[in-house]
mmCIF file with all atom_site columns, C-alpha atoms in Angstrom:
data_model
loop_
_atom_site.group_PDB
_atom_site.id
_atom_site.type_symbol
_atom_site.label_atom_id
_atom_site.label_alt_id
_atom_site.label_comp_id
_atom_site.label_asym_id
_atom_site.label_entity_id
_atom_site.label_seq_id
_atom_site.pdbx_PDB_ins_code
_atom_site.Cartn_x
_atom_site.Cartn_y
_atom_site.Cartn_z
_atom_site.occupancy
_atom_site.B_iso_or_equiv
_atom_site.pdbx_formal_charge
_atom_site.auth_seq_id
_atom_site.auth_comp_id
_atom_site.auth_asym_id
_atom_site.auth_atom_id
_atom_site.pdbx_PDB_model_num
ATOM 1   C CA . UNK A 1 1   ? 79.517  89.946  90.984  1.00 75.00 ? 1   UNK A CA 1
ATOM 2   C CA . UNK A 1 2   ? 80.448  86.633  92.648  1.00 74.00 ? 2   UNK A CA 1
ATOM 3   C CA . UNK A 1 3   ? 79.178  83.048  92.737  1.00 73.00 ? 3   UNK A CA 1
ATOM 4   C CA . UNK A 1 4   ? 75.777  82.813  94.417  1.00 75.00 ? 4   UNK A CA 1
ATOM 5   C CA . UNK A 1 5   ? 77.159  80.516  97.137  1.00 74.00 ? 5   UNK A CA 1
ATOM 6   C CA . UNK A 1 6   ? 79.727  83.179  98.042  1.00 79.00 ? 6   UNK A CA 1
ATOM 7   C CA . UNK A 1 7   ? 77.274  86.092  97.963  1.00 74.00 ? 7   UNK A CA 1
ATOM 8   C CA . UNK A 1 8   ? 74.715  84.283  100.061 1.00 79.00 ? 8   UNK A CA 1
ATOM 9   C CA . UNK A 1 9   ? 76.710  84.627  103.288 1.00 82.00 ? 9   UNK A CA 1
ATOM 10  C CA . UNK A 1 10  ? 78.757  87.493  104.692 1.00 88.00 ? 10  UNK A CA 1
ATOM 11  C CA . UNK A 1 11  ? 80.990  88.212  107.602 1.00 91.00 ? 11  UNK A CA 1
ATOM 12  C CA . UNK A 1 12  ? 80.202  91.598  109.095 1.00 92.00 ? 12  UNK A CA 1
ATOM 13  C CA . UNK A 1 13  ? 81.370  93.872  111.842 1.00 95.00 ? 13  UNK A CA 1
ATOM 14  C CA . UNK A 1 14  ? 80.228  97.000  113.628 1.00 95.00 ? 14  UNK A CA 1
ATOM 15  C CA . UNK A 1 15  ? 83.816  97.779  114.690 1.00 94.00 ? 15  UNK A CA 1
ATOM 16  C CA . UNK A 1 16  ? 85.425  100.841 113.191 1.00 93.00 ? 16  UNK A CA 1
ATOM 17  C CA . UNK A 1 17  ? 87.853  98.653  111.233 1.00 95.00 ? 17  UNK A CA 1
ATOM 18  C CA . UNK A 1 18  ? 89.343  95.188  111.004 1.00 97.00 ? 18  UNK A CA 1
ATOM 19  C CA . UNK A 1 19  ? 92.155  93.633  108.996 1.00 97.00 ? 19  UNK A CA 1
ATOM 20  C CA . UNK A 1 20  ? 92.533  90.666  106.713 1.00 97.00 ? 20  UNK A CA 1
ATOM 21  C CA . UNK A 1 21  ? 96.099  89.478  106.210 1.00 98.00 ? 21  UNK A CA 1
ATOM 22  C CA . UNK A 1 22  ? 97.044  87.276  103.260 1.00 98.00 ? 22  UNK A CA 1
ATOM 23  C CA . UNK A 1 23  ? 100.286 85.436  103.955 1.00 98.00 ? 23  UNK A CA 1
ATOM 24  C CA . UNK A 1 24  ? 102.736 82.964  102.385 1.00 97.00 ? 24  UNK A CA 1
ATOM 25  C CA . UNK A 1 25  ? 102.816 85.017  99.191  1.00 98.00 ? 25  UNK A CA 1
ATOM 26  C CA . UNK A 1 26  ? 105.810 85.370  96.854  1.00 98.00 ? 26  UNK A CA 1
ATOM 27  C CA . UNK A 1 27  ? 107.483 88.790  97.222  1.00 97.00 ? 27  UNK A CA 1
ATOM 28  C CA . UNK A 1 28  ? 108.798 88.518  93.646  1.00 98.00 ? 28  UNK A CA 1
ATOM 29  C CA . UNK A 1 29  ? 105.281 88.340  92.204  1.00 98.00 ? 29  UNK A CA 1
ATOM 30  C CA . UNK A 1 30  ? 102.320 90.681  91.917  1.00 98.00 ? 30  UNK A CA 1
ATOM 31  C CA . UNK A 1 31  ? 98.729  89.875  92.742  1.00 98.00 ? 31  UNK A CA 1
ATOM 32  C CA . UNK A 1 32  ? 95.224  91.024  91.892  1.00 98.00 ? 32  UNK A CA 1
ATOM 33  C CA . UNK A 1 33  ? 92.806  90.993  94.804  1.00 97.00 ? 33  UNK A CA 1
ATOM 34  C CA . UNK A 1 34  ? 89.036  91.191  94.391  1.00 96.00 ? 34  UNK A CA 1
ATOM 35  C CA . UNK A 1 35  ? 86.756  91.562  97.416  1.00 97.00 ? 35  UNK A CA 1
ATOM 36  C CA . UNK A 1 36  ? 82.996  91.026  97.414  1.00 96.00 ? 36  UNK A CA 1
ATOM 37  C CA . UNK A 1 37  ? 80.644  92.999  99.628  1.00 96.00 ? 37  UNK A CA 1
ATOM 38  C CA . UNK A 1 38  ? 76.865  92.624  99.495  1.00 93.00 ? 38  UNK A CA 1
ATOM 39  C CA . UNK A 1 39  ? 74.045  92.480  102.000 1.00 91.00 ? 39  UNK A CA 1
ATOM 40  C CA . UNK A 1 40  ? 70.298  93.018  102.092 1.00 87.00 ? 40  UNK A CA 1
ATOM 41  C CA . UNK A 1 41  ? 70.561  95.759  104.747 1.00 82.00 ? 41  UNK A CA 1
ATOM 42  C CA . UNK A 1 42  ? 70.017  99.216  103.287 1.00 90.00 ? 42  UNK A CA 1
ATOM 43  C CA . UNK A 1 43  ? 72.315  102.193 103.669 1.00 93.00 ? 43  UNK A CA 1
ATOM 44  C CA . UNK A 1 44  ? 75.528  100.224 104.281 1.00 95.00 ? 44  UNK A CA 1
ATOM 45  C CA . UNK A 1 45  ? 78.918  100.774 102.627 1.00 96.00 ? 45  UNK A CA 1
ATOM 46  C CA . UNK A 1 46  ? 82.297  99.138  103.120 1.00 97.00 ? 46  UNK A CA 1
ATOM 47  C CA . UNK A 1 47  ? 85.764  100.633 102.523 1.00 98.00 ? 47  UNK A CA 1
ATOM 48  C CA . UNK A 1 48  ? 88.620  98.330  101.564 1.00 98.00 ? 48  UNK A CA 1
ATOM 49  C CA . UNK A 1 49  ? 92.183  99.670  101.804 1.00 98.00 ? 49  UNK A CA 1
ATOM 50  C CA . UNK A 1 50  ? 95.367  98.111  100.432 1.00 98.00 ? 50  UNK A CA 1
ATOM 51  C CA . UNK A 1 51  ? 98.682  100.003 100.491 1.00 96.00 ? 51  UNK A CA 1
ATOM 52  C CA . UNK A 1 52  ? 96.895  103.296 101.155 1.00 97.00 ? 52  UNK A CA 1
ATOM 53  C CA . UNK A 1 53  ? 94.448  102.906 98.242  1.00 98.00 ? 53  UNK A CA 1
ATOM 54  C CA . UNK A 1 54  ? 90.743  102.960 99.181  1.00 98.00 ? 54  UNK A CA 1
ATOM 55  C CA . UNK A 1 55  ? 87.879  101.352 97.298  1.00 98.00 ? 55  UNK A CA 1
ATOM 56  C CA . UNK A 1 56  ? 84.382  102.026 98.642  1.00 98.00 ? 56  UNK A CA 1
ATOM 57  C CA . UNK A 1 57  ? 81.544  99.629  97.876  1.00 97.00 ? 57  UNK A CA 1
ATOM 58  C CA . UNK A 1 58  ? 77.884  100.401 98.500  1.00 96.00 ? 58  UNK A CA 1
ATOM 59  C CA . UNK A 1 59  ? 77.160  97.005  100.062 1.00 95.00 ? 59  UNK A CA 1
ATOM 60  C CA . UNK A 1 60  ? 73.364  97.336  100.145 1.00 93.00 ? 60  UNK A CA 1
ATOM 61  C CA . UNK A 1 61  ? 71.861  94.990  97.539  1.00 91.00 ? 61  UNK A CA 1
ATOM 62  C CA . UNK A 1 62  ? 75.186  95.077  95.652  1.00 92.00 ? 62  UNK A CA 1
ATOM 63  C CA . UNK A 1 63  ? 75.158  92.684  92.710  1.00 91.00 ? 63  UNK A CA 1
ATOM 64  C CA . UNK A 1 64  ? 77.694  94.346  90.395  1.00 93.00 ? 64  UNK A CA 1
ATOM 65  C CA . UNK A 1 65  ? 80.522  96.206  92.161  1.00 95.00 ? 65  UNK A CA 1
ATOM 66  C CA . UNK A 1 66  ? 83.772  94.545  93.217  1.00 96.00 ? 66  UNK A CA 1
ATOM 67  C CA . UNK A 1 67  ? 86.648  96.117  95.147  1.00 98.00 ? 67  UNK A CA 1
ATOM 68  C CA . UNK A 1 68  ? 89.626  95.379  92.881  1.00 98.00 ? 68  UNK A CA 1
ATOM 69  C CA . UNK A 1 69  ? 93.304  95.996  93.631  1.00 98.00 ? 69  UNK A CA 1
ATOM 70  C CA . UNK A 1 70  ? 95.763  95.326  90.805  1.00 98.00 ? 70  UNK A CA 1
ATOM 71  C CA . UNK A 1 71  ? 99.528  94.784  90.783  1.00 98.00 ? 71  UNK A CA 1
ATOM 72  C CA . UNK A 1 72  ? 99.915  94.406  94.541  1.00 98.00 ? 72  UNK A CA 1
ATOM 73  C CA . UNK A 1 73  ? 103.354 93.253  95.703  1.00 98.00 ? 73  UNK A CA 1
ATOM 74  C CA . UNK A 1 74  ? 103.595 91.558  99.101  1.00 98.00 ? 74  UNK A CA 1
ATOM 75  C CA . UNK A 1 75  ? 105.916 92.759  101.850 1.00 97.00 ? 75  UNK A CA 1
ATOM 76  C CA . UNK A 1 76  ? 107.512 89.917  103.816 1.00 97.00 ? 76  UNK A CA 1
ATOM 77  C CA . UNK A 1 77  ? 105.123 87.553  102.042 1.00 98.00 ? 77  UNK A CA 1
ATOM 78  C CA . UNK A 1 78  ? 102.031 89.408  103.259 1.00 98.00 ? 78  UNK A CA 1
ATOM 79  C CA . UNK A 1 79  ? 99.336  91.723  101.943 1.00 98.00 ? 79  UNK A CA 1
ATOM 80  C CA . UNK A 1 80  ? 97.180  93.448  104.534 1.00 98.00 ? 80  UNK A CA 1
ATOM 81  C CA . UNK A 1 81  ? 93.651  94.577  103.715 1.00 98.00 ? 81  UNK A CA 1
ATOM 82  C CA . UNK A 1 82  ? 91.857  96.979  106.025 1.00 98.00 ? 82  UNK A CA 1
ATOM 83  C CA . UNK A 1 83  ? 88.056  96.706  106.089 1.00 98.00 ? 83  UNK A CA 1
ATOM 84  C CA . UNK A 1 84  ? 86.114  99.700  107.448 1.00 98.00 ? 84  UNK A CA 1
ATOM 85  C CA . UNK A 1 85  ? 82.474  100.437 107.953 1.00 97.00 ? 85  UNK A CA 1
ATOM 86  C CA . UNK A 1 86  ? 81.245  103.683 106.432 1.00 96.00 ? 86  UNK A CA 1
ATOM 87  C CA . UNK A 1 87  ? 77.869  103.394 108.165 1.00 94.00 ? 87  UNK A CA 1
ATOM 88  C CA . UNK A 1 88  ? 76.830  100.877 110.836 1.00 94.00 ? 88  UNK A CA 1
ATOM 89  C CA . UNK A 1 89  ? 78.468  97.709  109.468 1.00 94.00 ? 89  UNK A CA 1
ATOM 90  C CA . UNK A 1 90  ? 81.071  96.490  106.990 1.00 96.00 ? 90  UNK A CA 1
ATOM 91  C CA . UNK A 1 91  ? 80.502  93.338  104.937 1.00 95.00 ? 91  UNK A CA 1
ATOM 92  C CA . UNK A 1 92  ? 82.814  90.811  103.293 1.00 96.00 ? 92  UNK A CA 1
ATOM 93  C CA . UNK A 1 93  ? 81.278  87.916  101.359 1.00 95.00 ? 93  UNK A CA 1
ATOM 94  C CA . UNK A 1 94  ? 84.551  86.554  100.027 1.00 93.00 ? 94  UNK A CA 1
ATOM 95  C CA . UNK A 1 95  ? 87.570  87.385  97.914  1.00 95.00 ? 95  UNK A CA 1
ATOM 96  C CA . UNK A 1 96  ? 89.851  86.081  95.205  1.00 94.00 ? 96  UNK A CA 1
ATOM 97  C CA . UNK A 1 97  ? 93.626  86.377  94.928  1.00 96.00 ? 97  UNK A CA 1
ATOM 98  C CA . UNK A 1 98  ? 95.170  85.937  91.482  1.00 96.00 ? 98  UNK A CA 1
ATOM 99  C CA . UNK A 1 99  ? 98.914  85.614  90.992  1.00 96.00 ? 99  UNK A CA 1
ATOM 100 C CA . UNK A 1 100 ? 100.263 87.454  87.968  1.00 91.00 ? 100 UNK A CA 1
#
């Protein structure tokens, strides 16, 4: 799913939700965003939301699933990603942003 060095560590939260804001992006371009979520805890899932579109990832022992958002256009140079826990915690190991 992601490089081993990226998957080895995760940021996590027990808050209901948190946001990740990507800035200094070109409003005239589109982007693909991929977010990685994996952890050894069982029974955990993470919901990623961009522009009202949700992608849920079963984070427990996840080695294959990636939250992917295609053709995202920034507003005022920014893309905001909401990260929500669906159980006790949400997990983010890392992400990639690809300009189209």
